[in-house]
C-alpha positions as semicolon CSV with decimal commas, in nm:
position;residue;x (nm);y (nm);z (nm)
1;M;-1,575;5,711;-2,975
2;K;-1,314;5,726;-2,704
3;I;-1,410;5,781;-2,342
4;E;-1,168;5,977;-2,126
5;A;-1,026;5,820;-1,810
6;E;-1,181;6,088;-1,590
7;E;-1,527;6,009;-1,728
8;C;-1,469;5,640;-1,658
9;R;-1,353;5,721;-1,306
10;A;-1,664;5,934;-1,248
11;A;-1,890;5,653;-1,372
12;L;-1,719;5,394;-1,150
13;T;-1,747;5,631;-0,853
14;L;-2,121;5,667;-0,914
15;I;-2,161;5,289;-0,933
16;R;-1,949;5,243;-0,617
17;R;-2,159;5,494;-0,421
18;T;-2,479;5,321;-0,534
19;I;-2,348;4,982;-0,421
20;E;-2,238;5,127;-0,088
21;D;-2,584;5,281;-0,036
22;H;-2,801;4,988;-0,147
23;C;-2,610;4,660;-0,118
24;P;-2,525;4,458;0,194
25;P;-2,233;4,596;0,395
26;G;-1,896;4,447;0,314
27;V;-1,964;4,328;-0,042
28;L;-1,743;4,604;-0,184
29;P;-1,405;4,672;-0,022
30;S;-1,298;5,030;0,039
31;E;-1,114;5,207;-0,241
32;E;-0,787;5,163;-0,051
33;M;-0,848;4,790;-0,010
34;V;-0,935;4,757;-0,379
35;N;-0,597;4,912;-0,463
36;G;-0,425;4,649;-0,248
37;L;-0,640;4,350;-0,347
38;Y;-0,697;4,416;-0,717
39;G;-0,470;4,705;-0,816
40;P;-0,489;5,081;-0,874
41;E;-0,618;5,085;-1,233
42;L;-0,975;5,163;-1,346
43;M;-1,026;4,804;-1,461
44;D;-0,926;4,686;-1,112
45;E;-1,201;4,902;-0,961
46;A;-1,443;4,768;-1,223
47;E;-1,349;4,409;-1,130
48;A;-1,411;4,480;-0,760
49;I;-1,749;4,633;-0,843
50;A;-1,843;4,334;-1,061
51;T;-1,747;4,098;-0,777
52;A;-1,962;4,301;-0,536
53;I;-2,261;4,279;-0,770
54;V;-2,223;3,900;-0,799
55;A;-2,193;3,869;-0,419
56;T;-2,508;4,077;-0,370
57;V;-2,706;3,868;-0,618
58;A;-2,587;3,550;-0,445
59;K;-2,698;3,685;-0,105
60;L;-3,036;3,785;-0,246
61;H;-3,076;3,442;-0,405
62;V;-3,003;3,266;-0,074
63;A;-3,243;3,498;0,110
64;A;-3,517;3,426;-0,144
65;T;-3,478;3,048;-0,127
66;V;-3,794;2,898;0,015
67;K;-3,723;2,668;0,307
68;P;-3,955;2,372;0,364
69;P;-4,168;2,386;0,677
70;A;-4,041;2,205;0,983
71;P;-4,196;1,862;1,029
72;T;-4,461;1,835;1,297
73;I;-4,384;1,620;1,594
74;K;-4,662;1,391;1,708
75;A;-4,644;1,235;2,048
């Protein structure tokens, strides 16, 4: 089964919009920046999206890390 390029582009656009709506700002560069940083091909957009997902998971992991309580100071 072969998937047409336009269907791939539509799927990547849906994923991009979801990341833009639900992930921290700045994890996914604009489409124009992706063209400059990664390239203009569909796989370049997919690579940028994958990088954004990894960055989001890393930020969530850091936010979920439990920090030990501050020591109490006794005078």
